[in-house]
CSV table of C-alpha atoms in Angstrom, one decimal:
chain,number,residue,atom,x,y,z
I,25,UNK,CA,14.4,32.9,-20.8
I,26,UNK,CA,14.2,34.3,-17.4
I,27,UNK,CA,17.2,34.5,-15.2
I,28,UNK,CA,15.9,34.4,-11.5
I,29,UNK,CA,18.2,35.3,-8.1
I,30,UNK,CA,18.3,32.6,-5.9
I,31,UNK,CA,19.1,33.9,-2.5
I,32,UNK,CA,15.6,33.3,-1.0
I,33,UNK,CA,16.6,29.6,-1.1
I,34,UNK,CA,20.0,30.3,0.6
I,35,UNK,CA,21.9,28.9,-3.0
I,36,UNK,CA,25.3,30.8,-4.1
I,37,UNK,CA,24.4,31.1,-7.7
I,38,UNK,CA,22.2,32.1,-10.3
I,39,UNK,CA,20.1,29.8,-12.0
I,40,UNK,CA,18.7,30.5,-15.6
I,41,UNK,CA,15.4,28.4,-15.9
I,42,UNK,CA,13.8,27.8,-19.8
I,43,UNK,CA,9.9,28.5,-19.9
I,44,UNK,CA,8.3,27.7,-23.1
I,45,UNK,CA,4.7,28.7,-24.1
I,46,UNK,CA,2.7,25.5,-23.1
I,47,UNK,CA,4.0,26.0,-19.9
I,48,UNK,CA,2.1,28.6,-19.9
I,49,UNK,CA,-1.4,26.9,-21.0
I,50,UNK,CA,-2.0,24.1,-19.5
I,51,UNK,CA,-2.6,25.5,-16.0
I,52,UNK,CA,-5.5,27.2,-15.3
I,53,UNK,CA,-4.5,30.1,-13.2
I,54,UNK,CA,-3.5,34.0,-14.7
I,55,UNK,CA,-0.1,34.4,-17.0
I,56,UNK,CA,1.2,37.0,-14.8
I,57,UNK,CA,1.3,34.5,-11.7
I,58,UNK,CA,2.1,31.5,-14.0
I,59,UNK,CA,4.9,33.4,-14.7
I,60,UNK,CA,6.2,33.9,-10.6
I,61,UNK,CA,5.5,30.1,-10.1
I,62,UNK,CA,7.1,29.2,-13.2
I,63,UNK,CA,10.1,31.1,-11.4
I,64,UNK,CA,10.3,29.2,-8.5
I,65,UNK,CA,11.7,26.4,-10.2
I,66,UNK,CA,15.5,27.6,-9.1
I,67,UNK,CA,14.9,26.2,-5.8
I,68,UNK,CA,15.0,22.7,-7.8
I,69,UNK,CA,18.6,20.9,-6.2
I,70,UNK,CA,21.5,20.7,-7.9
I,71,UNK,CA,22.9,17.7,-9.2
I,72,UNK,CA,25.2,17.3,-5.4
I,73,UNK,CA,23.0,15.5,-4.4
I,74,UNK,CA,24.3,11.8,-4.1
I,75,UNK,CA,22.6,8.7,-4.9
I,76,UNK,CA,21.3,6.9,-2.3
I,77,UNK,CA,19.8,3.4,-1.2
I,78,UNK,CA,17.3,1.7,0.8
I,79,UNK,CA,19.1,-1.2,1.9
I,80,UNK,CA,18.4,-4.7,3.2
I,81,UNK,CA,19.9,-8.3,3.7
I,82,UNK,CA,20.0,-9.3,0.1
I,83,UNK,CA,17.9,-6.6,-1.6
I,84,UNK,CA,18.1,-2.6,-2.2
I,85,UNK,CA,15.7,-0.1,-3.5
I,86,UNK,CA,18.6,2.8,-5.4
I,87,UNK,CA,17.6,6.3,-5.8
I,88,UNK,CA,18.8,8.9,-7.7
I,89,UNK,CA,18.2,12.8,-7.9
I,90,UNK,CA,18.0,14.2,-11.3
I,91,UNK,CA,19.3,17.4,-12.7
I,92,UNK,CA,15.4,18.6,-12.9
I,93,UNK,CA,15.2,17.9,-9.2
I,94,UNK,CA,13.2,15.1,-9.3
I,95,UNK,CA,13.5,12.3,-7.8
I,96,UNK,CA,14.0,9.0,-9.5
I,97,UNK,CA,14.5,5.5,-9.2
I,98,UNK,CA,16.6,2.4,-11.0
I,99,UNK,CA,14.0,-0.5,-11.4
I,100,UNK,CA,14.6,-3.4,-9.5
I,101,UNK,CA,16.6,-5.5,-11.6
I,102,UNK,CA,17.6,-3.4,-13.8
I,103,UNK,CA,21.3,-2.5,-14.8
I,104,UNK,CA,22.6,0.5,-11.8
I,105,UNK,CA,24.3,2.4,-14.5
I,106,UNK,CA,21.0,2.9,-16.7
I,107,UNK,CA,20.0,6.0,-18.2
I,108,UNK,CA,16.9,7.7,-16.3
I,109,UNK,CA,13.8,9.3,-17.9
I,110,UNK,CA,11.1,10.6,-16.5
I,111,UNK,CA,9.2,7.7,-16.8
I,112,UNK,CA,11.2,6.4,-13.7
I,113,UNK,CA,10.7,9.0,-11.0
I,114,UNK,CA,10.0,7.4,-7.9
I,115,UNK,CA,6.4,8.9,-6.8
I,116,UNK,CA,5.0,10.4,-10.1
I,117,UNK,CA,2.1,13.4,-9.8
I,118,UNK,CA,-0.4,14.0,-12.0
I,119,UNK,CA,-0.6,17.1,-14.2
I,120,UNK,CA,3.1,18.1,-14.4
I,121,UNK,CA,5.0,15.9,-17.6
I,122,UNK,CA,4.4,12.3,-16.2
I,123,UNK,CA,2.0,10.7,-18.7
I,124,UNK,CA,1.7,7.3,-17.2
I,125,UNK,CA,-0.2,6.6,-13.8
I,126,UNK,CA,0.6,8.8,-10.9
I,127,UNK,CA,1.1,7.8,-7.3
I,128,UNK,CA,-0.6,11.1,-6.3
I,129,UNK,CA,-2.7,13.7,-8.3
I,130,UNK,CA,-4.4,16.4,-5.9
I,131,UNK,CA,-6.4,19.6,-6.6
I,132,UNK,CA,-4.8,22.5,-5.0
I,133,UNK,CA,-6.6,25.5,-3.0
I,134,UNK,CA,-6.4,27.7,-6.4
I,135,UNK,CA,-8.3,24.7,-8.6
I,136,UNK,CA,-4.9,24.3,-10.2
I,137,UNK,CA,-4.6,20.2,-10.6
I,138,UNK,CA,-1.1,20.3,-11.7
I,139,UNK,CA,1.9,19.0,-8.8
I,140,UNK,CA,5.4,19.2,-9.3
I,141,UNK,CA,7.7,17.7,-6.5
I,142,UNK,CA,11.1,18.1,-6.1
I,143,UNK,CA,13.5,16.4,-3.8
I,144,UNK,CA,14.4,18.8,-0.9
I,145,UNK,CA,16.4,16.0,1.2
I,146,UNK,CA,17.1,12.6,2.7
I,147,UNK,CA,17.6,11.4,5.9
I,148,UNK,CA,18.6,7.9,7.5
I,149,UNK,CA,18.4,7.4,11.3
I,150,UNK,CA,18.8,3.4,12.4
I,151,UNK,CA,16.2,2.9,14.9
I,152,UNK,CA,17.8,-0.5,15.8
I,153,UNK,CA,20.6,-3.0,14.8
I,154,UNK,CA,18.2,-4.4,12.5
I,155,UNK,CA,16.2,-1.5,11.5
I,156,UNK,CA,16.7,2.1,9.0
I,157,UNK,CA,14.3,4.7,8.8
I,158,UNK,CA,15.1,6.6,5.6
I,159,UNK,CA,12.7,9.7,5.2
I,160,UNK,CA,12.4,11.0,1.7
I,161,UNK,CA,11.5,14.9,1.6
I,162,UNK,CA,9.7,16.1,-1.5
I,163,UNK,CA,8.0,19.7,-2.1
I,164,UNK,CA,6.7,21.9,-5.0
I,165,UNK,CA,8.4,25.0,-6.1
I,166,UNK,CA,5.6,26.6,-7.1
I,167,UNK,CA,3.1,25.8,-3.7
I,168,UNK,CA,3.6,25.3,0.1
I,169,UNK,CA,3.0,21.9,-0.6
I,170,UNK,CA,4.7,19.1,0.5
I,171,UNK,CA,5.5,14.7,0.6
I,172,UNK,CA,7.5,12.6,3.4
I,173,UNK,CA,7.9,9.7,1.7
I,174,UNK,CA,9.1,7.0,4.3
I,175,UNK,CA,10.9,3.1,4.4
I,176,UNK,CA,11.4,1.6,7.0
I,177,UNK,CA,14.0,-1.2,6.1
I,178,UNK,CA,14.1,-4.4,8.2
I,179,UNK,CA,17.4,-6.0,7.4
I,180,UNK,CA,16.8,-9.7,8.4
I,181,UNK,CA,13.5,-10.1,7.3
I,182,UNK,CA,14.5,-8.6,3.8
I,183,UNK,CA,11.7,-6.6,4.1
I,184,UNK,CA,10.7,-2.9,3.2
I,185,UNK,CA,7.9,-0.3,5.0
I,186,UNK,CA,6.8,2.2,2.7
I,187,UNK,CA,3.9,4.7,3.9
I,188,UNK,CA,3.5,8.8,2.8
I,189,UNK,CA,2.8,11.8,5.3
I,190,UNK,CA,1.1,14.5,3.3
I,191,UNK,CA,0.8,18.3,4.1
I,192,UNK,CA,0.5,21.8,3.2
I,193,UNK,CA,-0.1,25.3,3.9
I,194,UNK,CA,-2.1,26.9,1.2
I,195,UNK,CA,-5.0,29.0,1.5
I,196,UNK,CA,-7.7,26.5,1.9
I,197,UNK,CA,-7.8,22.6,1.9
I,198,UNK,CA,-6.3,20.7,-1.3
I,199,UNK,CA,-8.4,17.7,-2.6
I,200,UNK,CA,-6.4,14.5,-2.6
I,201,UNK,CA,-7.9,12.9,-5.8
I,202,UNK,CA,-4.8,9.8,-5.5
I,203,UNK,CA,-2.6,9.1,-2.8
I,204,UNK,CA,-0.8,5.7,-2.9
I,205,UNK,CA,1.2,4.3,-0.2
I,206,UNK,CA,3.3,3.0,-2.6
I,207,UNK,CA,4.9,2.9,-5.9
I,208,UNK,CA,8.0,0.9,-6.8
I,209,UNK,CA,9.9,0.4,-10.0
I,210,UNK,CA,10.6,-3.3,-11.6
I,211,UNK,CA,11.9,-4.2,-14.8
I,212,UNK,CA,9.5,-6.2,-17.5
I,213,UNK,CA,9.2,-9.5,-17.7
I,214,UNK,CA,7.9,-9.6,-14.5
I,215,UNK,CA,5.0,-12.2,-13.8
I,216,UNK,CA,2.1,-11.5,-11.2
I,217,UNK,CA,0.5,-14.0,-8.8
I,218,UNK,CA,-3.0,-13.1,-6.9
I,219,UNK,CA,-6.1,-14.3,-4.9
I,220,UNK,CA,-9.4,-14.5,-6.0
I,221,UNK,CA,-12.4,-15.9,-4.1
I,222,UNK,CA,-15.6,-16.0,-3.2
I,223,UNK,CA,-18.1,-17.2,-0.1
I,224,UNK,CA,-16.9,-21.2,-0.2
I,225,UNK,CA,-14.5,-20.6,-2.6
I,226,UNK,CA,-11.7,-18.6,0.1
I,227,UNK,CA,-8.6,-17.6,-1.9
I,228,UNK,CA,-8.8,-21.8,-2.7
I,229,UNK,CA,-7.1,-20.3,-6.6
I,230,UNK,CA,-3.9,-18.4,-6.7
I,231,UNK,CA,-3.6,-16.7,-10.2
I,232,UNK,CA,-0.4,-16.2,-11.8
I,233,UNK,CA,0.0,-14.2,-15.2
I,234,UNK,CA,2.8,-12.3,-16.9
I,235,UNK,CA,2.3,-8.7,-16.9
I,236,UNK,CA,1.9,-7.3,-20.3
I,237,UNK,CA,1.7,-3.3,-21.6
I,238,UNK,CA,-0.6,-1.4,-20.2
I,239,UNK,CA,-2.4,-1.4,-16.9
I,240,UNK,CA,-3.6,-4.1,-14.8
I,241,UNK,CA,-5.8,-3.4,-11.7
I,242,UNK,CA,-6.5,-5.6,-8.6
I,243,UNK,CA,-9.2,-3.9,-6.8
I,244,UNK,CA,-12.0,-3.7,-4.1
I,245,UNK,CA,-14.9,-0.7,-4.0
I,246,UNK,CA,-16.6,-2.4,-1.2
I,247,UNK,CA,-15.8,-0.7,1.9
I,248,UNK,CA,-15.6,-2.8,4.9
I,249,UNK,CA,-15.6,-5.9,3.6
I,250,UNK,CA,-12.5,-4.8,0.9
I,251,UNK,CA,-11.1,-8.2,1.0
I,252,UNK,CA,-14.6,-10.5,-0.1
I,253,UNK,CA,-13.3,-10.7,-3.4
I,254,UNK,CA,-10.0,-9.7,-4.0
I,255,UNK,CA,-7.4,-9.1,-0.9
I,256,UNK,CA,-4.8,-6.2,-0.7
I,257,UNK,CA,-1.7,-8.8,-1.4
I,258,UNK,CA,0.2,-10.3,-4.5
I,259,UNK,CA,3.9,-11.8,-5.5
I,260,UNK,CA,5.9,-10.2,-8.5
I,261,UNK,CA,8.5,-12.6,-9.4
I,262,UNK,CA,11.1,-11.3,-11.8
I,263,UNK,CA,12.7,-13.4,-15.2
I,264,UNK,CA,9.7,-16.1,-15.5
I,265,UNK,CA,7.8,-17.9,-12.9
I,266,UNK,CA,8.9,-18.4,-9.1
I,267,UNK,CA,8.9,-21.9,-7.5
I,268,UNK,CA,9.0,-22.9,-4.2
I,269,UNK,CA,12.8,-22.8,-3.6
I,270,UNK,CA,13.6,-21.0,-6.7
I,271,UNK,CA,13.1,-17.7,-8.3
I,272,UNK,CA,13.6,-13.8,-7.8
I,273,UNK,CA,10.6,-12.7,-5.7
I,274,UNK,CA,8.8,-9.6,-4.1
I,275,UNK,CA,5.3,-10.0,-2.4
I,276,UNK,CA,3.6,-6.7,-1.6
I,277,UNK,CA,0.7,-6.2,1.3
I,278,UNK,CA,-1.3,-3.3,1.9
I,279,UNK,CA,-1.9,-2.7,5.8
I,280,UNK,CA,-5.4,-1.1,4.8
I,281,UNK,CA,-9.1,-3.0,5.8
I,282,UNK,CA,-10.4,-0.2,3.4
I,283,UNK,CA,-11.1,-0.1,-0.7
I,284,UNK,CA,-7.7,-0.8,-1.7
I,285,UNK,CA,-6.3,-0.1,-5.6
I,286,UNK,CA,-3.3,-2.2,-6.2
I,287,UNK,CA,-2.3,-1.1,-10.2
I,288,UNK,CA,0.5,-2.2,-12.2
I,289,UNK,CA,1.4,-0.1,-15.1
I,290,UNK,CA,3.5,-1.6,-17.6
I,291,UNK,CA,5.0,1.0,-20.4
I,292,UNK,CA,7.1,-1.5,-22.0
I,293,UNK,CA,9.9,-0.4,-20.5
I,294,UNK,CA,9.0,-1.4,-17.2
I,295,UNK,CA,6.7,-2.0,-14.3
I,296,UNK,CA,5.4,0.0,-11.7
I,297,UNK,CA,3.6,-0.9,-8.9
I,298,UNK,CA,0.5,1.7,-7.7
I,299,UNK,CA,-0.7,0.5,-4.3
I,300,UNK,CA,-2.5,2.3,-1.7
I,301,UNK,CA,-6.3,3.8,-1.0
I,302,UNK,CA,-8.7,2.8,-4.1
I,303,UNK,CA,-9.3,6.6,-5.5
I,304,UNK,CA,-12.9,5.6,-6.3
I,305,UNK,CA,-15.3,7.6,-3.8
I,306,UNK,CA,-12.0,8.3,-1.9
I,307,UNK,CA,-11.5,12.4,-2.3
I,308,UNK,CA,-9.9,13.4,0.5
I,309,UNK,CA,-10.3,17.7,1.8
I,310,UNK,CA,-6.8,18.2,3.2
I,311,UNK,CA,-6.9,21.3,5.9
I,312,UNK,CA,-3.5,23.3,5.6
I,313,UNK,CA,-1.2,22.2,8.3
I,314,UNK,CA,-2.5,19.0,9.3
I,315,UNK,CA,-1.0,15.8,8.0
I,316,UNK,CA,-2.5,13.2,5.7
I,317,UNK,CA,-0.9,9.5,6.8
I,318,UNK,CA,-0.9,6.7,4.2
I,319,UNK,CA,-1.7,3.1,5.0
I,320,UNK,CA,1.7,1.2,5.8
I,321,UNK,CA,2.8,-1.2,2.2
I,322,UNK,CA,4.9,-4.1,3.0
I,323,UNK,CA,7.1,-5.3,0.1
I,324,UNK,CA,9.3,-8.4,1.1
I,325,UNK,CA,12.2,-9.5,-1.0
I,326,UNK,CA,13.5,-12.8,-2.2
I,327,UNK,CA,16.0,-14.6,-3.6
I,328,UNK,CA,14.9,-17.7,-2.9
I,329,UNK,CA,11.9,-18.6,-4.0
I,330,UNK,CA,8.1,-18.1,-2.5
I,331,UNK,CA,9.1,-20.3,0.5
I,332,UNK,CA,11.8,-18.1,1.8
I,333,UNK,CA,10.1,-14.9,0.8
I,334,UNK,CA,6.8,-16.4,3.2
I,335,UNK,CA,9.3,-17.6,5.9
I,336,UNK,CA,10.4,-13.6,6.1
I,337,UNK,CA,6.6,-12.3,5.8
I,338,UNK,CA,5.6,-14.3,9.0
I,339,UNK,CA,8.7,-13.6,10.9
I,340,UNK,CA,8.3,-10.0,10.7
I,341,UNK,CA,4.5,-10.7,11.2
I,342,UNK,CA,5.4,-12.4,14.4
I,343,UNK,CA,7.7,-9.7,15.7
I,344,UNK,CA,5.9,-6.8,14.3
I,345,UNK,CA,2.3,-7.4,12.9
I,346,UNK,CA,0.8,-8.9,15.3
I,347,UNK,CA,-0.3,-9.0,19.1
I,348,UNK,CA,1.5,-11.6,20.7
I,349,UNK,CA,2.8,-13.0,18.2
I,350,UNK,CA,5.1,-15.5,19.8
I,351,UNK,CA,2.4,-16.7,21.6
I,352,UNK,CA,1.0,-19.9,21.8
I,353,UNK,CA,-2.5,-19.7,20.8
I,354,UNK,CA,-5.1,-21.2,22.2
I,355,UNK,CA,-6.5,-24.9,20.7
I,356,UNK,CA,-9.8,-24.2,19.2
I,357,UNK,CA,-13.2,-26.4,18.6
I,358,UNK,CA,-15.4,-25.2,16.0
I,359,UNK,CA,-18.8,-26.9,15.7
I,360,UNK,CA,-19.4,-26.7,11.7
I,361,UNK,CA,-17.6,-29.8,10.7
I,362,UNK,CA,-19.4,-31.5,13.5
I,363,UNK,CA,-23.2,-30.7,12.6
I,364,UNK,CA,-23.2,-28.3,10.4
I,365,UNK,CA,-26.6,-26.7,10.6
I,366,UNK,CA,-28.0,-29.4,11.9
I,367,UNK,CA,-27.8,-28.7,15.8
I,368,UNK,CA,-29.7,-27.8,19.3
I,369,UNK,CA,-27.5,-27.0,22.7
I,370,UNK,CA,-27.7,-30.4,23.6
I,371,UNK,CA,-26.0,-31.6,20.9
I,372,UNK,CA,-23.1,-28.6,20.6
I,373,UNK,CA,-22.9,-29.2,24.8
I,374,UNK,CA,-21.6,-33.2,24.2
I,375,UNK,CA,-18.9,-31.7,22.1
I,376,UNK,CA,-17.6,-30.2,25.4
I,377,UNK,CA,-16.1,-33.3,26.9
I,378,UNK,CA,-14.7,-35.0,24.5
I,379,UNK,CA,-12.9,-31.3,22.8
I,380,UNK,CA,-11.3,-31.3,26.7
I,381,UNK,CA,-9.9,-34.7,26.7
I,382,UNK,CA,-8.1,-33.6,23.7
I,383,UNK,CA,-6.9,-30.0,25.1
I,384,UNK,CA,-9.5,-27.8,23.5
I,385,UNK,CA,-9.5,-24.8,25.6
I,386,UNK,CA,-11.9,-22.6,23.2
I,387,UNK,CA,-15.3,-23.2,21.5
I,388,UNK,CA,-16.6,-21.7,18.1
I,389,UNK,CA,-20.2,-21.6,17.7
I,390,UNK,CA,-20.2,-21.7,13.7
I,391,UNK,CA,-23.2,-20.4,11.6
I,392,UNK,CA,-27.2,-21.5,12.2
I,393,UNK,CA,-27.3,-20.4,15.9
I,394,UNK,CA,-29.4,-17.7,14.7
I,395,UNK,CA,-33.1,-17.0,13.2
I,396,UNK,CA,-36.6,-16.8,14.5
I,397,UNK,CA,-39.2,-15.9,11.2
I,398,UNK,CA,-36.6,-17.5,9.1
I,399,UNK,CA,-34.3,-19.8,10.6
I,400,UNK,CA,-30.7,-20.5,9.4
I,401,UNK,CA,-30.7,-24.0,8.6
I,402,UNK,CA,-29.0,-24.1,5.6
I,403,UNK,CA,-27.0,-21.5,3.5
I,404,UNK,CA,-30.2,-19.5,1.3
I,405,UNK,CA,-31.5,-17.4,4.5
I,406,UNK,CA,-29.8,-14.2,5.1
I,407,UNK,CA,-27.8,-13.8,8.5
I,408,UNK,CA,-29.6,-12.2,11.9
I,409,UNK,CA,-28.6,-10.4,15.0
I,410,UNK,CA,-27.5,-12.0,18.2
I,411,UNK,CA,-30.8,-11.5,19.9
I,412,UNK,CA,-32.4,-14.7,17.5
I,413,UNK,CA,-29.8,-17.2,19.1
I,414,UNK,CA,-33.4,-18.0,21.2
I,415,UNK,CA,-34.9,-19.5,18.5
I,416,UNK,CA,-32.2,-22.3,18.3
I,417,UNK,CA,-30.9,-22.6,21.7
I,418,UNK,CA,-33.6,-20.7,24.3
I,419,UNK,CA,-31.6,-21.6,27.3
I,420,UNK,CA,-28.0,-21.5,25.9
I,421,UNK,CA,-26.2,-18.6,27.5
I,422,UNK,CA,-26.9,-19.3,31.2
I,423,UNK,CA,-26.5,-23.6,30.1
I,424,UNK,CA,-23.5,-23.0,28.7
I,425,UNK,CA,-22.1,-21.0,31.7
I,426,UNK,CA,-23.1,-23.8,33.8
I,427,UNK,CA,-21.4,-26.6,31.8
């Protein structure tokens, strides 16, 4: 037992810290220092610290900060007077106690691959009538290291923003092996619904499934086209399957074109839902002092069923997520259903007049425009560059202009 003076980290008191052997081991790094990081564990806060919520409309992440410091949270669902373990701190590290899967493992400056982050503070500043900004400190005793953990709750809309800001100032640049934007808390019997597709087969099958121990994985290693199998969005719905008008009901997007990872690790006591950069290929060399941003994860909540929970979704879209959003858009002709491949620029031109009689005011030129060694009139030739249009239609740019 060591008994360690505090003042350094302005506290009143003493703290006595316990330090047992395979504290000791597991970290790769010499006793003697071991033994000055293992110290540093008296800046963990005390148990002051209130509870605190994320709130919205009808739905509200709760956190609470544990006498170890750390930072946990009460499932969703899930009785507010439960008893905590570690098993539900909010964003779990890697190397440190936490056995299942972590939001964040990282390999510091000295090779050590062990993180332990403690809650430091909270802050809430309302950015709007409808809007909180809640940012979550978090920072290791033991390295300059440190996790802004943000949500950004839009009360209306029921719906939550949850992105990381990551940073340090060690001696060199940490390796971020993981680093999800998000990772939320459920209770079990919780029942997962996602998209699966394929060229001509577009998301046409939504899968739903209960979620059963151990770890399920929706994923895409593919780079920039992330989304041709699988796409970066799902539906949790709590107590048995959702409905349209019916059921308890949280849909979760990642704001990332990238390789996404969305995991959901079930320990049999609950849920918890990984999402965020796919940490295949993905290492990231964090200089110190500059600041690594997460993608933005949307999580929309539910009361009602999948109808009112999509209602929400494409409001905030409308408001938030997209460019114009309220604005009309424009009536568009695409050609495919009309010829298929099976066109020249005279026939796509008589399209022209009847699409305007009927307020068209854009044209689509659809696939097999394109091809001169092997021409695209059917689906088995691979696509070409722009330049091949000639092959099909040899006058069609300065036609077109002219019609």
């Amino acid at each position: 037992m060591i008994k360690m003076c505090s003042k350094c980290f302005d506290e009143p008191d003493w703290k006595i810290i316990l330090i047992s052997p395979w504290q000791f081991n597991f970290m790769k790094i010499p006793f003697i220092k071991r033994l000055a990081l293992a110290a540093l564990v008296c800046a963990a806060p005390s148990l002051s610290a209130k509870p605190f919520s994320v709130q919205t409309e009808s739905f509200a992440v709760n956190f609470q900060v544990g006498d170890d410091g750390r930072l946990y949270q009460i499932p969703i669902g899930a009785d507010s007077k439960m008893k905590l373990s570690r098993d539900d701190e909010f964003y779990p590290q890697a190397g440190d106690g936490y056995i299942w899967e972590p939001a964040l493992q990282v390999v510091h400056a000295d090779g050590n691959t062990s993180t332990d982050l403690h809650f430091e503070n909270v802050t809430q500043t309302n950015e709007s009538p409808d809007i909180e900004l809640t940012q979550i400190k978090l920072r290791d005793p033991a390295y300059p290291f440190e996790v802004a953990i943000f949500l950004r709750a839009h009360r209306d809309e029921d719906l939550i923003e949850q992105w990381a800001e990551i940073r340090h100032q060690e001696s060199a640049p940490v390796v971020l092996e993981r680093m999800d934007s998000g990772s939320l808390l459920l209770t079990t019997d919780v029942y997962l619904t996602h998209f699966f597709g394929d060229w001509a087969k577009e998301m046409i099958h939504p899968i739903t499934e209960k979620i059963t121990p151990g770890t399920k994985i929706l994923d895409s290693k593919t780079g920039v086209r992330a989304d041709q199998f699988q796409n970066p969005n799902f539906i949790l719905s709590l107590n048995g399957k959702a409905t349209e008008t019916n059921g308890e009901v949280l849909a979760g997007s990642l704001e990332w074109s990238g390789s996404f990872q969305l995991a959901f690790d079930d320990n049999n006591k609950g849920v918890r839902a990984l999402c965020g950069i796919n940490p295949f290929a993905s290492a990231y060399h964090l200089p110190p002092n500059e600041i690594f941003t997460t993608p933005k994860m949307l999580w929309v909540w539910s009361d009602h069923g999948l109808g009112d929970m999509s209602r929400k979704l494409h409001r905030w879209a409308r408001d938030f997520g997209m460019r114009d959003g309220h604005k009309t858009r424009a009536v568009l002709l695409n050609n495919w259903e009309a010829t298929g491949f099976d066109f020249d620029f005279d026939r796509i031109a008589s399209l022209f007049a009847p699409a305007k009689e009927i307020g068209t005011e854009l044209f689509l030129l659809d696939d097999g425009w394109f091809g001169n060694k092997f021409p695209r009139v059917n689906d088995t030739p691979a696509s070409a560059t722009g330049s091949q249009i000639k092959a099909v239609c040899p006058t069609a740019w300065r036609r077109s202009r002219q019609q």
